[in-house]
XYZ file of C-alpha atoms in Angstrom:
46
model
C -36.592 -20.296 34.207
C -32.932 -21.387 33.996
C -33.518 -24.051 32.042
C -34.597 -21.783 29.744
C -32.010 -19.288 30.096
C -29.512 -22.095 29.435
C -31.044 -23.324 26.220
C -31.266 -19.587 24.890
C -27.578 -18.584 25.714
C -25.774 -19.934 23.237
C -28.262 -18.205 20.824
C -27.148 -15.172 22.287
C -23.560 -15.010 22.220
C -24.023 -16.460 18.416
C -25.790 -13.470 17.815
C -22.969 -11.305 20.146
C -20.274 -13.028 17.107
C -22.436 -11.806 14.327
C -23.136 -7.919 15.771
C -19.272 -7.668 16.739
C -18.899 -8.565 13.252
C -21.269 -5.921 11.545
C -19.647 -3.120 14.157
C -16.285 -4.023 13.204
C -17.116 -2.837 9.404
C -18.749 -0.034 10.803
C -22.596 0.701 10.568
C -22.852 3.865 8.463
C -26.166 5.870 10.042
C -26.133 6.770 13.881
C -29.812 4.874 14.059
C -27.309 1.608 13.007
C -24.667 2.269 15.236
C -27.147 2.767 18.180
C -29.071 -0.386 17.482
C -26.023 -2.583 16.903
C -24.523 -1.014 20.245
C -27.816 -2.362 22.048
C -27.799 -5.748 21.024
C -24.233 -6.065 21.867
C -24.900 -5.401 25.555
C -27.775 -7.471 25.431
C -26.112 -10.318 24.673
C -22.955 -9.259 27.005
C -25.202 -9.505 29.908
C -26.138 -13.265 29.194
Protein backbone atom coordinates (compact mmCIF):
# COMPACT_ATOMS: atom_id res chain seq x y z
CA UNK A 1 0.00 0.00 0.00
CA UNK A 2 2.75 2.63 0.37
CA UNK A 3 4.32 1.83 -2.49
CA UNK A 4 1.44 2.80 -4.02
CA UNK A 5 0.74 5.81 -2.15
CA UNK A 6 4.26 6.96 -3.10
CA UNK A 7 3.90 6.48 -6.82
CA UNK A 8 0.41 8.38 -6.73
CA UNK A 9 1.62 11.48 -4.68
CA UNK A 10 3.22 13.39 -6.92
CA UNK A 11 0.04 13.03 -9.11
CA UNK A 12 -1.66 14.61 -6.43
CA UNK A 13 0.04 17.64 -5.50
CA UNK A 14 0.31 18.18 -9.56
CA UNK A 15 -3.21 18.21 -9.48
CA UNK A 16 -3.15 20.48 -5.89
CA UNK A 17 -0.88 23.19 -8.54
CA UNK A 18 -3.53 23.04 -11.15
CA UNK A 19 -6.88 23.49 -8.65
CA UNK A 20 -4.93 26.37 -6.69
CA UNK A 21 -4.63 27.70 -10.05
CA UNK A 22 -8.38 27.54 -11.25
CA UNK A 23 -9.41 28.97 -7.49
CA UNK A 24 -7.11 31.73 -7.79
CA UNK A 25 -9.23 33.06 -11.00
CA UNK A 26 -12.16 32.32 -9.16
CA UNK A 27 -14.79 29.57 -10.11
CA UNK A 28 -17.97 31.51 -10.93
CA UNK A 29 -21.05 29.00 -9.65
CA UNK A 30 -21.08 27.86 -5.88
CA UNK A 31 -21.35 24.00 -7.35
CA UNK A 32 -17.52 25.12 -8.81
CA UNK A 33 -16.30 26.66 -5.89
CA UNK A 34 -17.45 23.66 -3.71
CA UNK A 35 -15.92 21.06 -5.96
CA UNK A 36 -12.63 22.88 -6.48
CA UNK A 37 -12.55 23.42 -2.53
CA UNK A 38 -12.78 19.45 -2.24
CA UNK A 39 -10.12 18.47 -4.37
CA UNK A 40 -7.87 20.92 -2.80
CA UNK A 41 -8.08 19.18 0.57
CA UNK A 42 -7.85 16.02 -1.02
CA UNK A 43 -4.75 16.51 -2.29
CA UNK A 44 -3.58 18.60 1.00
CA UNK A 45 -3.99 15.49 2.94
CA UNK A 46 -1.46 13.46 0.71
Amino acid sequence: MERVLKNYLPRIQSNVYWIEKALEKEAKGEYEKVIINKLANIGYLA
